[in-house]
Coordinates of C-alpha atoms in Angstrom, one line a residue:
M281 CA -46.4 80.1 168.6
S282 CA -44.6 81.6 172.0
F283 CA -46.5 82.6 175.5
A284 CA -45.3 85.0 178.3
V285 CA -45.7 82.4 180.8
D286 CA -44.5 78.9 179.5
R287 CA -42.2 76.4 182.1
L288 CA -41.8 73.3 183.7
V289 CA -43.2 72.8 186.9
L290 CA -42.2 69.3 187.5
T291 CA -39.3 67.2 186.5
P292 CA -38.1 63.6 187.5
D293 CA -35.7 65.2 189.9
D294 CA -38.5 66.1 191.9
I295 CA -40.0 62.7 192.6
D296 CA -39.0 60.6 195.5
L297 CA -38.9 56.9 194.5
S298 CA -38.6 55.8 198.3
R299 CA -42.4 56.6 198.6
S300 CA -43.4 54.9 195.2
P301 CA -45.8 51.9 195.1
L302 CA -43.0 49.8 194.0
A303 CA -40.5 50.9 196.7
G304 CA -38.5 47.9 198.1
Q305 CA -40.1 45.3 196.3
L306 CA -37.9 44.5 193.3
G307 CA -34.6 44.2 194.6
V308 CA -33.0 46.2 191.6
E309 CA -32.6 50.0 191.5
T310 CA -35.1 52.1 189.6
Y311 CA -35.4 55.2 188.2
V312 CA -38.0 58.0 186.9
L313 CA -37.8 58.0 183.2
G314 CA -40.5 60.6 183.1
A315 CA -43.0 62.3 185.2
F316 CA -45.1 64.0 182.4
N317 CA -48.5 63.9 180.8
P318 CA -50.6 65.8 183.6
A319 CA -54.2 65.7 184.1
L320 CA -55.2 69.0 185.5
T321 CA -58.5 70.3 187.5
R322 CA -58.9 72.8 190.2
L323 CA -59.9 72.0 193.7
P324 CA -62.4 73.2 196.0
S325 CA -59.6 75.3 197.5
G326 CA -58.7 77.0 194.7
N327 CA -55.6 75.1 194.1
L328 CA -54.9 73.3 191.0
L329 CA -54.4 69.3 191.0
M330 CA -52.3 67.7 188.5
M331 CA -52.2 64.0 188.4
V332 CA -48.7 63.1 187.0
R333 CA -47.7 59.9 185.0
I334 CA -44.7 58.8 186.7
A335 CA -42.8 56.3 184.4
E336 CA -40.6 54.1 186.9
A337 CA -38.0 51.9 184.7
L338 CA -35.4 49.9 185.9
R339 CA -31.9 51.5 185.9
K340 CA -30.1 48.6 184.1
P341 CA -33.1 46.4 182.3
K342 CA -30.2 44.4 180.6
F343 CA -28.4 41.7 182.4
D344 CA -27.6 38.2 182.2
G345 CA -28.2 38.4 178.5
H346 CA -31.9 39.1 178.9
I347 CA -34.2 42.2 179.1
H348 CA -36.3 43.0 181.9
N349 CA -39.8 44.7 182.7
I350 CA -41.8 45.0 185.6
R351 CA -45.2 43.9 186.0
W352 CA -47.8 44.1 188.9
S353 CA -48.8 40.5 190.3
E354 CA -51.4 39.7 192.7
G355 CA -50.8 42.9 194.8
R356 CA -46.7 42.8 194.2
Y357 CA -44.4 44.2 191.8
V358 CA -42.2 41.5 189.9
L359 CA -39.5 41.3 186.8
D360 CA -40.1 39.2 183.6
A361 CA -37.2 38.5 181.6
W362 CA -36.7 38.1 177.6
P363 CA -33.9 36.9 175.8
L364 CA -32.2 39.6 174.1
D365 CA -32.0 38.0 170.8
A366 CA -35.9 37.8 170.8
V367 CA -36.6 41.3 171.2
D368 CA -36.0 44.6 169.3
T369 CA -35.2 47.4 171.3
A370 CA -35.1 50.3 168.9
D371 CA -37.8 52.6 170.9
P372 CA -36.4 53.8 174.2
R373 CA -40.3 53.5 175.6
K374 CA -40.6 49.5 174.9
F375 CA -39.3 46.3 173.5
L376 CA -41.2 44.6 170.5
L377 CA -41.3 40.5 170.6
N378 CA -39.5 39.1 167.2
G379 CA -41.8 37.0 164.9
G380 CA -45.6 36.6 164.9
R381 CA -48.1 38.1 162.7
W382 CA -48.9 41.2 164.7
R383 CA -46.9 43.5 166.9
V384 CA -46.5 42.2 170.5
M385 CA -44.5 44.5 173.1
A386 CA -43.8 45.1 176.6
L387 CA -42.6 48.4 178.3
T388 CA -39.4 49.5 179.8
S389 CA -41.3 51.1 182.6
L390 CA -44.3 50.7 184.8
S391 CA -46.5 54.1 185.0
W392 CA -48.3 55.1 188.3
L393 CA -50.3 58.2 188.9
L394 CA -49.0 60.8 191.3
P395 CA -51.6 63.9 192.6
V396 CA -49.3 67.0 192.8
E397 CA -51.2 70.0 194.2
L398 CA -50.4 73.4 192.6
T399 CA -50.8 77.1 193.6
P400 CA -53.7 78.6 191.7
D401 CA -51.8 79.8 188.9
G402 CA -49.9 76.6 188.4
L403 CA -46.4 77.6 188.7
E404 CA -45.5 76.5 192.0
I405 CA -45.9 73.0 193.7
V406 CA -47.9 73.1 197.1
A407 CA -47.7 69.2 197.8
L408 CA -47.0 65.9 196.4
H409 CA -49.6 63.5 197.7
Y410 CA -48.0 60.3 197.6
D411 CA -50.6 58.8 200.1
R412 CA -53.3 59.5 197.5
A413 CA -51.3 57.9 194.3
V414 CA -53.1 55.8 191.8
A415 CA -51.4 52.4 191.1
P416 CA -52.4 49.1 189.6
Q417 CA -54.9 47.1 191.2
G418 CA -55.6 43.8 188.9
D419 CA -54.5 42.0 186.0
F420 CA -56.2 44.7 183.9
Q421 CA -53.4 47.0 184.8
M422 CA -50.5 44.6 185.2
Y423 CA -48.2 46.9 183.0
G424 CA -49.2 50.5 184.5
V425 CA -51.6 53.1 184.7
E426 CA -51.0 56.3 182.4
D427 CA -52.1 59.6 180.8
A428 CA -55.0 60.3 183.2
R429 CA -57.6 63.1 182.1
I430 CA -59.7 64.7 184.8
S431 CA -63.2 66.3 184.0
K432 CA -65.6 67.9 186.6
V433 CA -69.2 67.3 185.7
G434 CA -71.7 69.0 188.2
D435 CA -70.4 68.0 191.7
E436 CA -68.3 64.8 190.6
W437 CA -64.8 64.8 189.1
L438 CA -64.4 62.1 186.6
M439 CA -60.9 60.9 185.8
T440 CA -60.4 58.5 182.5
T441 CA -56.7 56.6 182.8
C442 CA -55.1 54.0 180.3
S443 CA -54.7 50.6 181.7
V444 CA -52.3 48.6 180.2
S445 CA -52.3 44.6 180.1
P446 CA -51.8 41.8 178.0
E447 CA -55.5 41.1 178.6
R448 CA -56.4 44.6 176.9
H449 CA -55.3 48.2 176.3
S450 CA -58.3 50.1 178.1
T451 CA -59.9 52.8 179.5
T452 CA -60.7 53.0 183.2
L453 CA -62.5 55.3 185.2
Y454 CA -62.2 56.9 188.5
T455 CA -64.3 59.3 190.5
S456 CA -63.7 61.7 193.4
D457 CA -66.0 64.0 195.6
N458 CA -63.3 66.5 196.1
G459 CA -60.6 66.1 193.2
L460 CA -58.0 64.4 195.2
D461 CA -59.3 61.1 196.6
W462 CA -59.9 58.7 193.6
R463 CA -62.1 55.4 193.7
F464 CA -61.8 53.0 190.8
A465 CA -65.0 52.5 189.2
D466 CA -64.5 50.3 186.4
I467 CA -63.4 49.4 182.8
I468 CA -65.5 51.8 180.4
L469 CA -64.0 51.4 176.7
D470 CA -62.5 48.3 175.7
H471 CA -59.2 47.3 173.8
Q472 CA -57.1 50.0 172.1
N473 CA -59.9 52.8 172.7
K474 CA -57.9 55.6 174.7
D475 CA -57.5 59.1 174.9
M476 CA -60.8 59.2 176.2
L477 CA -61.9 62.9 177.3
I478 CA -65.0 63.6 179.0
F479 CA -66.9 66.8 178.3
E480 CA -67.0 69.2 181.3
G481 CA -70.8 69.3 181.3
T482 CA -73.7 67.3 179.9
I483 CA -75.7 68.3 176.5
D484 CA -79.5 67.4 176.9
G485 CA -78.9 65.4 180.2
Q486 CA -76.2 63.1 178.1
Y487 CA -72.4 62.8 178.9
W488 CA -70.5 63.2 175.7
A489 CA -66.8 62.1 175.4
Q490 CA -63.9 61.9 172.8
T491 CA -62.4 58.7 172.0
R492 CA -59.2 57.5 169.9
P493 CA -59.8 54.1 168.8
L494 CA -56.8 52.4 167.1
G495 CA -56.3 49.6 164.9
D496 CA -53.8 48.2 162.3
L497 CA -56.5 48.9 159.2
Y498 CA -58.2 51.9 158.1
F499 CA -60.3 52.0 154.6
A500 CA -59.3 54.7 152.2
Y501 CA -61.3 57.7 151.5
P502 CA -62.4 58.4 148.0
P503 CA -59.7 60.2 145.6
G504 CA -59.6 63.6 146.2
S505 CA -61.3 63.8 149.7
E506 CA -60.2 66.4 152.1
W507 CA -59.9 63.6 154.8
R508 CA -56.8 61.3 155.3
A509 CA -57.6 57.7 156.6
G510 CA -56.1 56.8 159.9
P511 CA -56.4 57.3 163.9
S512 CA -59.1 60.1 164.4
I513 CA -60.8 61.8 167.5
N514 CA -64.3 60.1 167.6
L515 CA -67.5 60.7 170.0
A516 CA -69.5 58.9 172.2
T517 CA -72.6 59.6 174.6
S518 CA -73.5 58.0 178.0
P519 CA -76.4 58.5 180.3
D520 CA -74.3 57.8 183.2
A521 CA -70.6 58.4 182.5
R522 CA -70.1 54.6 182.4
H523 CA -72.0 52.8 179.5
W524 CA -70.9 54.5 176.4
K525 CA -72.6 54.4 172.8
P526 CA -70.2 55.6 169.8
C527 CA -72.0 58.3 167.7
L528 CA -72.9 58.0 164.3
K529 CA -71.1 61.3 163.1
P530 CA -67.4 61.5 163.0
G531 CA -65.7 63.7 164.9
I532 CA -62.1 65.4 164.4
R533 CA -60.4 63.6 161.5
P534 CA -57.0 64.2 159.7
H535 CA -57.1 66.4 157.0
A536 CA -55.3 65.2 153.6
A537 CA -53.6 68.5 152.9
T538 CA -50.9 68.0 155.6
V539 CA -48.9 65.0 157.0
A540 CA -48.4 67.3 160.3
T541 CA -51.7 65.6 161.6
A542 CA -51.5 62.1 160.1
R543 CA -52.1 60.8 163.3
M544 CA -54.4 62.4 166.1
G545 CA -55.7 62.1 169.5
G546 CA -57.6 64.1 172.2
G547 CA -55.7 66.3 174.6
T548 CA -58.0 68.2 177.2
P549 CA -61.4 67.8 178.2
P550 CA -63.6 70.1 175.9
I551 CA -64.7 73.0 178.1
L552 CA -68.0 75.0 177.4
T553 CA -67.0 78.6 176.0
E554 CA -69.6 81.3 174.6
R555 CA -68.5 79.9 171.1
G556 CA -68.8 76.4 171.7
W557 CA -66.5 73.3 173.3
L558 CA -63.0 74.3 173.3
T559 CA -60.6 71.1 172.7
L560 CA -57.0 70.9 172.4
W561 CA -55.6 68.1 170.7
H562 CA -52.5 66.5 169.4
G563 CA -51.4 65.7 165.6
V564 CA -48.7 63.8 165.1
E565 CA -46.2 64.1 162.1
P566 CA -44.1 61.1 161.1
K567 CA -40.5 61.1 162.0
E568 CA -38.3 58.3 163.0
I569 CA -39.7 56.1 165.4
V570 CA -41.9 58.3 167.8
G571 CA -43.2 61.3 165.5
V572 CA -43.5 65.1 166.0
Y573 CA -46.3 65.9 168.5
R574 CA -47.8 69.1 168.6
T575 CA -51.0 70.7 170.2
Y576 CA -53.7 72.1 168.0
W577 CA -57.6 73.4 168.9
S578 CA -60.8 73.4 167.5
I579 CA -64.3 74.4 168.8
L580 CA -67.0 72.1 168.7
D581 CA -70.8 73.4 168.3
A582 CA -72.3 73.6 171.6
D583 CA -75.3 71.3 170.8
D584 CA -73.6 69.0 167.9
P585 CA -70.2 68.7 168.9
S586 CA -69.6 66.6 165.7
R587 CA -69.8 70.0 163.9
T588 CA -66.3 71.9 164.3
V589 CA -67.1 75.9 164.2
A590 CA -63.6 77.0 164.5
T591 CA -60.1 75.5 164.2
D592 CA -56.9 76.8 163.3
H593 CA -54.2 74.3 161.4
A594 CA -51.1 76.3 162.9
P595 CA -50.0 74.7 166.2
L596 CA -51.0 76.3 169.3
L597 CA -47.8 74.5 171.2
E598 CA -44.8 73.0 169.8
A599 CA -41.9 71.3 171.8
N600 CA -39.4 73.7 173.2
P601 CA -36.1 72.7 173.7
D602 CA -35.1 75.7 175.8
L603 CA -37.6 74.2 178.7
T604 CA -35.5 71.0 179.0
R605 CA -31.8 72.4 178.3
D606 CA -30.9 71.7 181.8
L607 CA -32.5 68.0 181.6
E608 CA -30.5 67.1 178.6
D609 CA -29.0 64.2 180.4
Q610 CA -32.3 62.4 180.8
M611 CA -33.7 63.2 177.3
Y612 CA -34.9 60.1 175.3
V613 CA -37.3 61.3 173.1
R614 CA -37.6 64.9 171.4
D615 CA -40.1 66.8 169.5
V616 CA -43.1 66.0 171.7
V617 CA -45.3 68.1 173.5
F618 CA -48.5 66.4 174.8
T619 CA -51.5 68.4 176.1
T620 CA -53.6 66.7 179.0
G621 CA -55.2 69.3 181.3
I622 CA -56.6 72.9 181.0
A623 CA -58.4 75.0 183.7
D624 CA -60.0 78.7 183.6
R625 CA -58.4 81.6 185.2
G626 CA -59.9 84.5 184.2
D627 CA -58.7 86.2 181.2
H628 CA -56.5 83.0 180.1
Y629 CA -56.3 79.4 180.6
V630 CA -53.7 77.4 182.5
V631 CA -52.7 74.5 180.0
A632 CA -50.7 71.2 181.4
S633 CA -48.7 69.5 178.8
G634 CA -46.2 66.7 179.2
E635 CA -43.0 67.9 177.9
A636 CA -40.4 65.5 175.7
D637 CA -42.2 62.2 177.8
L638 CA -40.0 63.8 180.6
A639 CA -41.7 66.6 182.6
C640 CA -44.7 68.7 183.5
R641 CA -45.1 71.8 181.2
I642 CA -47.5 74.8 182.4
T643 CA -48.5 77.4 179.9
H644 CA -50.7 80.4 180.2
I645 CA -52.6 81.0 177.0
P646 CA -55.1 84.1 176.7
K647 CA -58.4 83.2 175.7
A648 CA -58.2 86.0 173.2
R649 CA -56.2 83.2 171.0
F650 CA -59.3 81.3 170.6
E651 CA -61.5 84.2 169.1

């Protein structure tokens, strides 16, 4: 599937690390590993705002027989050192500690969030708001803040983020009165429950959200079932967007007939259309270390989002190597598109994605595609 308007609007070369929250603190050189996975919302001015994940990494993480990572500690950023013979560095995004009975990892970068204002069509940069960056502020975020999603419900903007720490891998909530200035609210989902997308509207006075709990154990469906056991997109409700109760019914589950969506997670916050709640989500086909990430869509019933009323098993978006051809020297993963934001613009939607864990991609998708 191709679309007439489909381009990169922000790359690592656009980021000025002299204005990073980490600037001047580590004593070693850093670089932008990726500027990607942007949340998207429309501001009161009519402009769009992307909240972009900036993964800031060490230029030379290996020295003196150790690999190093960045960590927030008591308001500053420091380096930790791990012996090279004690880790597995096969994945460029992280390293695993050898030994133990479960996987323990550290990241090769630390992420913070940069608000990037765009023109109403999402195709040109208006401003990079470094003074409004969202960065770690507590031990529960000592390895970074990642993968924001923004929903506007009533007069309030709600932004969910993934906060990374040895304490927990949690979902945290920020709120705003204008879509640009953000206040930390609280941790709202506990360990390894991420990709949380709050619906852009309530149902019978309740907030709804998609969640994606992870774990190392899943129970099998019966032989011949249409469903595949594994990560799925669940549902939760809340009276105030702070306190969440899981729904009894499942949400979107992987189908047994294909491995293209063997693993899945939420993409864009569900928005209400004439047919129901439109949600874009990612499916991951196993391949090598990272897998192949594609974007799919479903429409959920307006009153009962556990019921899917329309979907398409063909991908809506796939990674596009032509878009990253000029960034070849910066590529470290391939076959990844990770859609994270959507905004209405008349006869089409402006859709924001992370491309190759490297850059921000904007695609204009006609509304007729979902009819």
